[in-house]
Tab-separated table of C-alpha atoms and ligand atoms in Angstrom:
chain	number	residue	atom	x	y	z
A	1	MET	CA	-16.043	-7.469	-13.094
A	2	SER	CA	-13.929	-10.044	-14.286
A	3	VAL	CA	-12.414	-9.093	-18.074
A	4	ILE	CA	-9.995	-11.044	-20.369
A	5	LEU	CA	-6.993	-8.960	-21.159
A	6	TRP	CA	-4.525	-9.551	-23.713
A	7	THR	CA	-0.909	-10.286	-22.711
A	8	ALA	CA	1.901	-11.310	-24.651
A	9	SER	CA	1.034	-15.032	-23.663
A	10	CYS	CA	-2.308	-14.647	-25.705
A	11	SER	CA	-1.200	-17.681	-28.048
A	12	GLN	CA	-1.329	-19.781	-24.754
A	13	GLY	CA	-4.763	-18.672	-24.205
A	14	PRO	CA	-6.411	-15.458	-22.590
A	15	LYS	CA	-5.758	-15.146	-18.657
A	16	GLU	CA	-7.950	-13.994	-16.545
A	17	ASN	CA	-7.286	-9.981	-15.744
A	18	SER	CA	-6.341	-8.194	-12.293
A	19	THR	CA	-5.422	-4.380	-11.481
A	20	GLU	CA	-1.732	-5.821	-10.714
A	21	GLN	CA	-1.418	-7.526	-14.041
A	22	VAL	CA	-2.617	-4.624	-15.831
A	23	LEU	CA	-0.760	-2.054	-14.142
A	24	ASN	CA	2.364	-4.390	-15.027
A	25	HIS	CA	0.978	-4.157	-18.486
A	26	CYS	CA	1.308	-0.343	-18.179
A	27	VAL	CA	4.636	-0.189	-16.747
A	28	SER	CA	5.901	-2.405	-19.624
A	29	LYS	CA	4.436	-0.097	-22.015
A	30	VAL	CA	5.653	3.145	-20.267
A	31	ARG	CA	9.346	1.568	-20.274
A	32	ALA	CA	9.086	1.174	-23.941
A	33	THR	CA	8.021	4.859	-24.296
A	34	ALA	CA	10.838	5.918	-22.244
A	35	ALA	CA	13.271	4.200	-24.226
A	36	SER	CA	11.902	6.258	-27.550
A	37	LEU	CA	12.448	9.527	-26.304
A	38	PRO	CA	16.042	10.895	-25.676
A	39	ASN	CA	14.959	14.343	-24.977
A	40	ALA	CA	13.342	15.442	-21.604
A	41	ASP	CA	12.257	18.859	-23.064
A	42	ARG	CA	10.235	16.890	-25.442
A	43	MET	CA	6.649	15.284	-24.180
A	44	PRO	CA	4.577	12.556	-25.682
A	45	ARG	CA	1.028	13.508	-26.792
A	46	ASN	CA	-0.683	11.645	-29.214
A	47	ILE	CA	0.086	8.947	-31.743
A	48	ALA	CA	-1.499	9.594	-35.425
A	49	MET	CA	-3.467	7.080	-36.890
A	50	GLY	CA	-1.461	3.935	-38.000
A	51	GLU	CA	1.797	5.292	-36.607
A	52	LYS	CA	3.575	3.417	-33.572
A	53	GLU	CA	5.514	6.345	-32.136
A	54	TRP	CA	4.433	9.275	-30.044
A	55	LYS	CA	4.243	12.728	-31.170
A	56	THR	CA	5.884	15.006	-29.282
A	57	VAL	CA	5.305	18.398	-27.813
A	58	SER	CA	7.225	21.313	-26.193
A	59	LEU	CA	6.872	21.950	-22.445
A	60	HIS	CA	4.685	24.531	-23.224
A	61	ASP	CA	1.686	22.489	-24.332
A	62	TRP	CA	-0.889	21.948	-21.985
A	63	THR	CA	-0.288	18.087	-21.563
A	64	SER	CA	3.145	18.089	-20.900
A	65	GLY	CA	3.021	17.187	-17.303
A	66	PHE	CA	1.357	13.776	-18.003
A	67	TRP	CA	4.320	11.814	-19.127
A	68	PRO	CA	6.441	12.945	-15.913
A	69	GLY	CA	3.342	11.983	-14.007
A	70	ILE	CA	2.852	8.466	-15.778
A	71	LEU	CA	6.401	7.830	-14.899
A	72	TRP	CA	5.839	8.936	-11.319
A	73	TYR	CA	3.204	6.479	-11.112
A	74	ALA	CA	5.026	3.790	-13.166
A	75	TYR	CA	7.767	3.950	-10.644
A	76	GLU	CA	5.119	3.853	-7.685
A	77	HIS	CA	3.977	0.737	-8.856
A	78	SER	CA	6.904	-1.037	-9.913
A	79	GLY	CA	9.409	0.271	-7.453
A	80	ASP	CA	12.042	0.476	-9.853
A	81	GLU	CA	14.537	2.800	-9.169
A	82	SER	CA	15.372	3.481	-13.019
A	83	LEU	CA	11.571	4.749	-13.828
A	84	LYS	CA	12.229	7.167	-10.717
A	85	GLN	CA	15.350	8.670	-12.584
A	86	GLU	CA	13.288	8.970	-15.874
A	87	ALA	CA	10.694	10.367	-13.906
A	88	GLU	CA	12.874	13.226	-12.355
A	89	ARG	CA	14.614	13.776	-15.629
A	90	PHE	CA	11.359	14.811	-17.388
A	91	THR	CA	10.008	16.637	-14.467
A	92	GLN	CA	12.901	18.949	-14.215
A	93	PRO	CA	12.258	20.838	-17.002
A	94	ILE	CA	8.909	21.864	-16.327
A	95	GLU	CA	10.361	24.214	-13.421
A	96	GLN	CA	10.413	26.515	-16.463
A	97	ILE	CA	6.893	26.636	-16.671
A	98	ALA	CA	6.148	27.690	-12.701
A	99	ASN	CA	9.032	30.235	-13.203
A	100	THR	CA	7.354	32.181	-16.166
A	101	SER	CA	4.054	34.403	-16.218
A	102	ALA	CA	1.204	32.091	-16.213
A	103	GLU	CA	0.144	31.624	-20.023
A	104	ASP	CA	-3.008	29.653	-18.796
A	105	HIS	CA	-4.642	27.678	-16.003
A	106	ASP	CA	-2.928	24.705	-17.659
A	107	ILE	CA	0.033	25.314	-15.495
A	108	GLY	CA	-2.187	23.477	-12.713
A	109	PHE	CA	-2.097	20.059	-14.932
A	110	GLN	CA	1.566	20.956	-16.195
A	111	VAL	CA	3.128	21.081	-12.799
A	112	TYR	CA	0.666	19.202	-10.171
A	113	CYS	CA	0.717	15.867	-12.637
A	114	SER	CA	4.904	15.984	-12.686
A	115	PHE	CA	6.166	17.831	-9.422
A	116	GLY	CA	3.262	17.000	-7.416
A	117	ASN	CA	3.392	13.278	-8.291
A	118	GLY	CA	6.968	13.811	-7.412
A	119	TYR	CA	6.939	15.497	-3.977
A	120	ARG	CA	4.116	12.734	-2.860
A	121	LEU	CA	6.645	10.051	-3.622
A	122	THR	CA	9.756	11.455	-2.680
A	123	GLY	CA	9.249	14.374	-0.225
A	124	ASN	CA	11.829	16.324	-2.207
A	125	ASP	CA	11.695	19.819	-0.751
A	126	THR	CA	12.972	21.503	-4.211
A	127	TYR	CA	9.877	20.212	-5.568
A	128	ARG	CA	7.629	21.496	-3.135
A	129	ARG	CA	8.851	25.112	-3.515
A	130	VAL	CA	8.646	24.857	-7.542
A	131	MET	CA	4.974	23.844	-6.631
A	132	LEU	CA	4.476	27.126	-4.487
A	133	LYS	CA	5.793	29.070	-7.211
A	134	ALA	CA	3.588	27.790	-9.592
A	135	ALA	CA	0.429	27.768	-7.509
A	136	ASP	CA	1.221	32.053	-7.434
A	137	THR	CA	1.576	32.209	-11.183
A	138	LEU	CA	-1.776	30.449	-11.321
A	139	ALA	CA	-3.545	32.765	-9.135
A	140	THR	CA	-2.422	36.134	-10.930
A	141	LEU	CA	-4.980	34.852	-13.637
A	142	PHE	CA	-7.841	35.408	-10.918
A	143	HIS	CA	-10.256	38.132	-11.548
A	144	PRO	CA	-11.751	39.153	-8.172
A	145	THR	CA	-14.852	40.737	-9.368
A	146	VAL	CA	-15.649	37.379	-11.828
A	147	GLY	CA	-14.497	35.433	-9.014
A	148	THR	CA	-12.756	32.729	-11.531
A	149	ILE	CA	-9.455	32.080	-12.875
A	150	HIS	CA	-8.918	33.446	-16.449
A	151	SER	CA	-8.408	30.284	-18.259
A	152	TRP	CA	-7.602	31.264	-21.775
A	153	PRO	CA	-5.942	34.731	-21.733
A	154	ALA	CA	-4.634	34.237	-25.478
A	155	LYS	CA	-8.278	33.763	-26.706
A	156	LYS	CA	-9.355	37.274	-27.116
A	157	GLU	CA	-12.640	36.384	-28.747
A	158	TYR	CA	-13.761	35.336	-25.448
A	159	PRO	CA	-12.854	38.040	-23.155
A	160	HIS	CA	-12.908	36.819	-19.626
A	161	ASN	CA	-13.358	33.107	-19.921
A	162	THR	CA	-13.395	30.353	-17.709
A	163	ILE	CA	-13.392	26.299	-18.565
A	164	ILE	CA	-14.788	23.559	-16.752
A	165	ASP	CA	-11.485	21.685	-17.201
A	166	ASN	CA	-10.002	24.396	-15.044
A	167	MET	CA	-11.804	22.920	-11.740
A	168	MET	CA	-8.829	20.354	-11.751
A	169	ASN	CA	-6.111	22.757	-11.474
A	170	LEU	CA	-7.947	24.120	-8.342
A	171	GLU	CA	-5.980	21.173	-6.737
A	172	LEU	CA	-2.588	22.898	-7.063
A	173	LEU	CA	-3.984	26.148	-5.133
A	174	PHE	CA	-5.461	24.062	-2.565
A	175	TRP	CA	-2.369	22.093	-1.892
A	176	ALA	CA	-0.168	24.912	-1.816
A	177	SER	CA	-2.440	27.051	0.849
A	178	LYS	CA	-1.399	23.779	3.301
A	179	ASN	CA	1.993	23.523	2.256
A	180	GLY	CA	3.812	26.824	3.004
A	181	GLY	CA	1.583	29.169	0.628
A	182	SER	CA	-0.541	32.071	1.141
A	183	THR	CA	-4.472	31.395	2.649
A	184	ARG	CA	-5.586	33.463	-0.503
A	185	LEU	CA	-4.581	30.524	-2.687
A	186	TYR	CA	-7.511	28.675	-0.968
A	187	ASP	CA	-9.882	31.372	-0.908
A	188	ILE	CA	-9.359	31.747	-4.761
A	189	ALA	CA	-9.791	28.280	-5.388
A	190	GLU	CA	-12.887	28.090	-2.997
A	191	GLN	CA	-14.484	31.155	-5.120
A	192	HIS	CA	-13.629	29.597	-8.512
A	193	ALA	CA	-15.148	26.487	-7.566
A	194	GLU	CA	-18.296	28.487	-6.215
A	195	THR	CA	-18.704	30.663	-9.218
A	196	THR	CA	-18.062	27.763	-11.439
A	197	MET	CA	-20.754	25.680	-9.898
A	198	GLU	CA	-23.160	28.534	-10.431
A	199	THR	CA	-22.715	29.247	-14.324
A	200	LEU	CA	-21.192	26.452	-15.903
A	201	VAL	CA	-23.581	23.588	-14.366
A	202	ARG	CA	-26.322	23.532	-15.961
A	203	SER	CA	-29.741	23.108	-13.946
A	204	ASP	CA	-30.038	19.433	-15.365
A	205	PHE	CA	-26.416	19.027	-14.216
A	206	SER	CA	-24.913	18.478	-17.263
A	207	THR	CA	-22.258	21.165	-18.021
A	208	TYR	CA	-21.143	24.046	-20.611
A	209	HIS	CA	-17.484	23.772	-21.445
A	210	VAL	CA	-16.675	27.709	-21.330
A	211	GLY	CA	-18.097	30.468	-19.540
A	212	ILE	CA	-17.797	34.046	-20.721
A	213	TYR	CA	-17.907	36.731	-18.107
A	214	ASP	CA	-18.159	40.322	-17.977
A	215	THR	CA	-15.169	41.782	-16.574
A	216	LEU	CA	-16.830	45.436	-15.337
A	217	ASP	CA	-19.271	43.633	-13.003
A	218	GLY	CA	-18.737	40.367	-13.312
A	219	HIS	CA	-21.808	38.683	-14.535
A	220	PHE	CA	-22.095	35.463	-16.546
A	221	ILE	CA	-22.665	36.348	-19.914
A	222	LYS	CA	-23.235	33.063	-21.553
A	223	GLY	CA	-21.921	29.332	-21.766
A	224	ILE	CA	-20.549	27.549	-24.860
A	225	THR	CA	-19.010	24.551	-25.455
A	226	HIS	CA	-15.966	25.034	-27.787
A	227	GLN	CA	-14.602	21.527	-27.808
A	228	GLY	CA	-18.124	19.573	-27.933
A	229	TYR	CA	-20.874	19.512	-30.436
A	230	ALA	CA	-23.051	22.578	-29.709
A	231	ASP	CA	-23.066	25.034	-26.962
A	232	SER	CA	-26.186	23.103	-25.282
A	233	SER	CA	-24.373	19.514	-25.686
A	234	GLN	CA	-22.623	17.530	-23.277
A	235	TRP	CA	-18.896	17.184	-24.180
A	236	ALA	CA	-17.911	14.047	-22.174
A	237	ARG	CA	-14.475	15.164	-21.242
A	238	GLY	CA	-15.906	18.086	-19.593
A	239	GLN	CA	-18.386	16.401	-17.564
A	240	ALA	CA	-15.721	14.166	-16.420
A	241	TRP	CA	-13.128	17.044	-15.533
A	242	ALA	CA	-16.107	18.585	-13.790
A	243	ILE	CA	-17.041	15.156	-11.514
A	244	TYR	CA	-13.319	14.972	-10.338
A	245	GLY	CA	-12.900	18.806	-9.590
A	246	PHE	CA	-15.650	19.282	-7.718
A	247	ALA	CA	-15.000	16.106	-5.626
A	248	ILE	CA	-11.675	17.550	-4.696
A	249	SER	CA	-13.234	20.908	-3.750
A	250	HIS	CA	-15.378	19.135	-1.475
A	251	ARG	CA	-12.621	17.276	-0.140
A	252	GLU	CA	-10.506	20.347	0.722
A	253	THR	CA	-13.341	22.766	1.845
A	254	GLY	CA	-15.891	20.090	3.431
A	255	ARG	CA	-18.765	22.200	1.478
A	256	ALA	CA	-21.791	19.732	1.158
A	257	ASP	CA	-22.949	21.578	-2.262
A	258	PHE	CA	-19.769	20.701	-3.746
A	259	LEU	CA	-20.083	17.090	-3.002
A	260	GLU	CA	-23.725	16.972	-3.898
A	261	THR	CA	-22.792	18.852	-7.370
A	262	SER	CA	-20.307	16.133	-8.095
A	263	LYS	CA	-22.566	13.588	-7.398
A	264	LYS	CA	-25.066	14.579	-9.638
A	265	LEU	CA	-22.939	15.199	-12.430
A	266	ALA	CA	-21.521	11.753	-11.735
A	267	GLY	CA	-25.251	10.300	-12.090
A	268	VAL	CA	-25.486	12.296	-15.290
A	269	PHE	CA	-22.338	10.761	-16.801
A	270	LEU	CA	-23.306	7.207	-15.568
A	271	SER	CA	-26.847	7.363	-16.885
A	272	ARG	CA	-25.539	8.473	-20.389
A	273	LEU	CA	-23.274	5.867	-20.749
A	274	PRO	CA	-23.671	3.718	-24.099
A	275	GLU	CA	-23.831	-0.067	-24.325
A	276	ASP	CA	-20.260	-0.920	-24.159
A	277	GLY	CA	-19.417	1.407	-21.374
A	278	ILE	CA	-17.177	3.972	-22.638
A	279	PRO	CA	-18.712	7.443	-23.579
A	280	TYR	CA	-18.552	8.693	-27.026
A	281	TRP	CA	-16.691	12.015	-27.260
A	282	ASP	CA	-19.963	13.728	-27.047
A	283	PHE	CA	-22.924	12.446	-25.551
A	284	ASP	CA	-25.349	14.510	-27.695
A	285	ASP	CA	-23.486	14.175	-31.123
A	286	PRO	CA	-26.452	12.834	-33.566
A	287	ALA	CA	-23.682	10.556	-35.223
A	288	ILE	CA	-23.859	8.266	-32.463
A	289	PRO	CA	-23.363	5.199	-32.742
A	290	LYS	CA	-21.160	6.080	-35.637
A	291	ALA	CA	-19.296	8.767	-33.717
A	292	PRO	CA	-15.665	8.303	-32.001
A	293	LYS	CA	-15.315	7.114	-28.670
A	294	ASP	CA	-13.266	9.120	-25.695
A	295	ALA	CA	-11.361	6.663	-23.326
A	296	SER	CA	-9.633	9.627	-21.876
A	297	ALA	CA	-13.178	10.695	-20.680
A	298	ALA	CA	-13.848	7.251	-19.039
A	299	CYS	CA	-10.390	7.368	-17.150
A	300	ILE	CA	-10.926	10.785	-15.851
A	301	ALA	CA	-14.422	10.121	-14.654
A	302	ALA	CA	-13.251	6.918	-13.015
A	303	CYS	CA	-10.592	8.827	-10.827
A	304	GLY	CA	-13.536	11.427	-9.829
A	305	LEU	CA	-15.724	8.524	-8.929
A	306	LEU	CA	-13.162	7.004	-6.669
A	307	GLU	CA	-12.446	10.127	-5.359
A	308	LEU	CA	-16.007	10.497	-4.401
A	309	ALA	CA	-16.159	6.810	-3.196
A	310	THR	CA	-13.540	8.082	-0.463
A	311	LEU	CA	-15.864	11.276	0.520
A	312	VAL	CA	-19.279	9.903	0.846
A	313	GLY	CA	-20.120	8.789	4.713
A	314	ASP	CA	-22.708	6.104	3.345
A	315	GLN	CA	-20.705	2.536	2.827
A	316	SER	CA	-23.208	1.547	0.225
A	317	GLU	CA	-23.145	4.810	-2.142
A	318	SER	CA	-19.251	4.401	-1.364
A	319	GLU	CA	-19.469	0.962	-3.182
A	320	THR	CA	-22.116	2.101	-6.034
A	321	TYR	CA	-19.103	4.643	-7.017
A	322	GLN	CA	-16.332	2.121	-6.686
A	323	SER	CA	-18.121	-0.418	-8.715
A	324	ALA	CA	-18.821	2.148	-11.637
A	325	ALA	CA	-15.221	2.813	-11.536
A	326	VAL	CA	-14.098	-1.011	-11.972
A	327	ASP	CA	-16.871	-1.130	-14.705
A	328	LEU	CA	-15.232	1.545	-16.604
A	329	ILE	CA	-11.599	0.757	-16.288
A	330	SER	CA	-12.249	-3.363	-16.904
A	331	ARG	CA	-14.017	-2.160	-20.207
A	332	LEU	CA	-10.994	-0.265	-21.027
A	333	ALA	CA	-8.752	-2.782	-20.150
A	334	THR	CA	-9.760	-5.479	-22.974
A	335	ALA	CA	-8.820	-5.983	-26.394
A	336	ASN	CA	-10.989	-3.156	-27.736
A	337	TYR	CA	-9.030	-0.745	-25.870
A	338	LEU	CA	-5.928	-1.417	-24.481
A	339	SER	CA	-3.207	-0.795	-26.843
A	340	ARG	CA	-1.203	-4.023	-27.627
A	341	GLU	CA	1.524	-4.417	-30.166
A	342	ASP	CA	-0.730	-1.238	-32.358
A	343	ASN	CA	1.972	1.468	-30.460
A	344	LEU	CA	3.674	2.664	-27.307
A	345	ALA	CA	0.392	3.868	-26.185
A	346	ILE	CA	-1.094	1.998	-22.969
A	347	LEU	CA	-4.997	3.036	-24.620
A	348	LEU	CA	-6.389	3.610	-27.578
A	349	HIS	CA	-9.559	5.452	-28.722
A	350	SER	CA	-9.262	9.131	-27.270
A	351	THR	CA	-10.691	12.017	-28.992
A	352	GLY	CA	-8.991	15.604	-28.140
A	353	HIS	CA	-10.678	18.181	-30.268
A	354	TYR	CA	-13.365	16.710	-32.588
A	355	PRO	CA	-14.666	20.272	-33.682
A	356	LYS	CA	-10.929	21.073	-35.125
A	357	GLY	CA	-10.698	17.431	-36.568
A	358	ARG	CA	-7.682	17.202	-34.083
A	359	GLU	CA	-6.904	13.903	-32.047
A	360	ILE	CA	-9.998	11.625	-33.299
A	361	ASP	CA	-9.871	8.262	-32.107
A	362	VAL	CA	-6.345	7.917	-31.248
A	363	PRO	CA	-4.250	7.421	-28.377
A	364	ILE	CA	-3.466	10.392	-26.055
A	365	ILE	CA	-1.468	10.960	-23.621
A	366	TYR	CA	-3.736	12.038	-20.728
A	367	ALA	CA	-6.057	8.977	-21.167
A	368	ASP	CA	-2.710	6.894	-20.099
A	369	TYR	CA	-2.343	8.960	-17.181
A	370	TYR	CA	-5.688	8.822	-15.935
A	371	PHE	CA	-6.055	5.081	-16.457
A	372	MET	CA	-2.829	4.552	-14.062
A	373	GLU	CA	-3.959	6.926	-11.559
A	374	ALA	CA	-7.391	4.788	-11.421
A	375	LEU	CA	-5.779	1.535	-11.438
A	376	LEU	CA	-3.434	2.810	-8.517
A	377	ARG	CA	-6.297	4.160	-6.693
A	378	LEU	CA	-7.983	0.539	-7.409
A	379	LYS	CA	-5.091	-0.996	-6.000
A	380	GLU	CA	-5.315	1.133	-2.700
A	381	PHE	CA	-8.957	0.218	-2.250
A	382	GLY	CA	-8.027	-3.434	-2.988
A	383	LEU	CA	-9.787	-3.842	-6.135
A	384	ALA	CA	-9.567	-6.231	-8.968
A	385	ILE	CA	-10.950	-5.470	-12.163
B	1	LIG	N1	-8.230	20.711	-20.863
B	1	LIG	C1	-8.322	20.617	-22.486
B	1	LIG	C2	-8.901	19.106	-22.735
B	1	LIG	O1	-9.715	18.333	-22.076
B	1	LIG	O2	-9.271	19.128	-24.122
């Protein structure tokens, strides 16, 4: 799909887009954000409606790893050493998250997106050791009777809970088990994925957001959808986390049931996309077509589809997933979704927590992170948007 990208030279007429050009645009946005952030212990999270600058949060916020991750992606694409220095500067403070007792499952997002990308690109052994510590910390939340990691220990109203997003944090455990950590980390990750598949994936291959479990005998009490429209509805970002998380679990374990689950989840996600190809925040919100969109769900799903494309054996099936991802990313790389001079973000129109009235139809840092990741994956595939 060939689309039109807004560029600074728009006045000379729109230019044809390409993966490379959009990545260059992302890097220039990243430079502008970096210049606006003096302190490496405050991370950008969202931009309020009508504002230009990022609202920042502490290192303990679940999103704190995405900004250092974005800096690593910008360095990866550009090779610019000053971006590498910024990436190092914003990665380092997150070490304290790895070294404190686990607040929740988000340690996987916080550490893998920052130190994980840093280690992948530099091979810095100090980063490897921080990640091993973080994996051990995450593993302390595993409940052997239930067979999952406790996602939100602080939410006492949901005794032992596990959220679908937690599928993404298994990658840290799988990685650690291959890079000097205990093989027990692999077992925990595999068991977590299996229990999540059996409980949070509904029979129609939509997903619950949260599972509640009995800690005495481990049985699944019920599924709810905390961040979605209703317990029975399909929260778009939850489905996207699940597509990607089960694809990774298959890649690491070789288990056919994880691959099949990811493919079925992807089928549901793609079949429910609206006309402009970008999901509403919840596929079942009765306010559709007036409901807000969630660009972040599109970006995460695109990364999951591109992961799937590397895992399915069949060439034409792989190309189907590639072109679905190209379609999602192409549609985001247009004037409707790409932030121009609006603000410092790369993407507009994500929705964080609609039921709580938070972050509705605004730029959110993880949308930018997964948008850049998807673009880098497209570049690796040699795919143009
Ligand atoms: N992991 C939290 C969210 O997706 O909003």
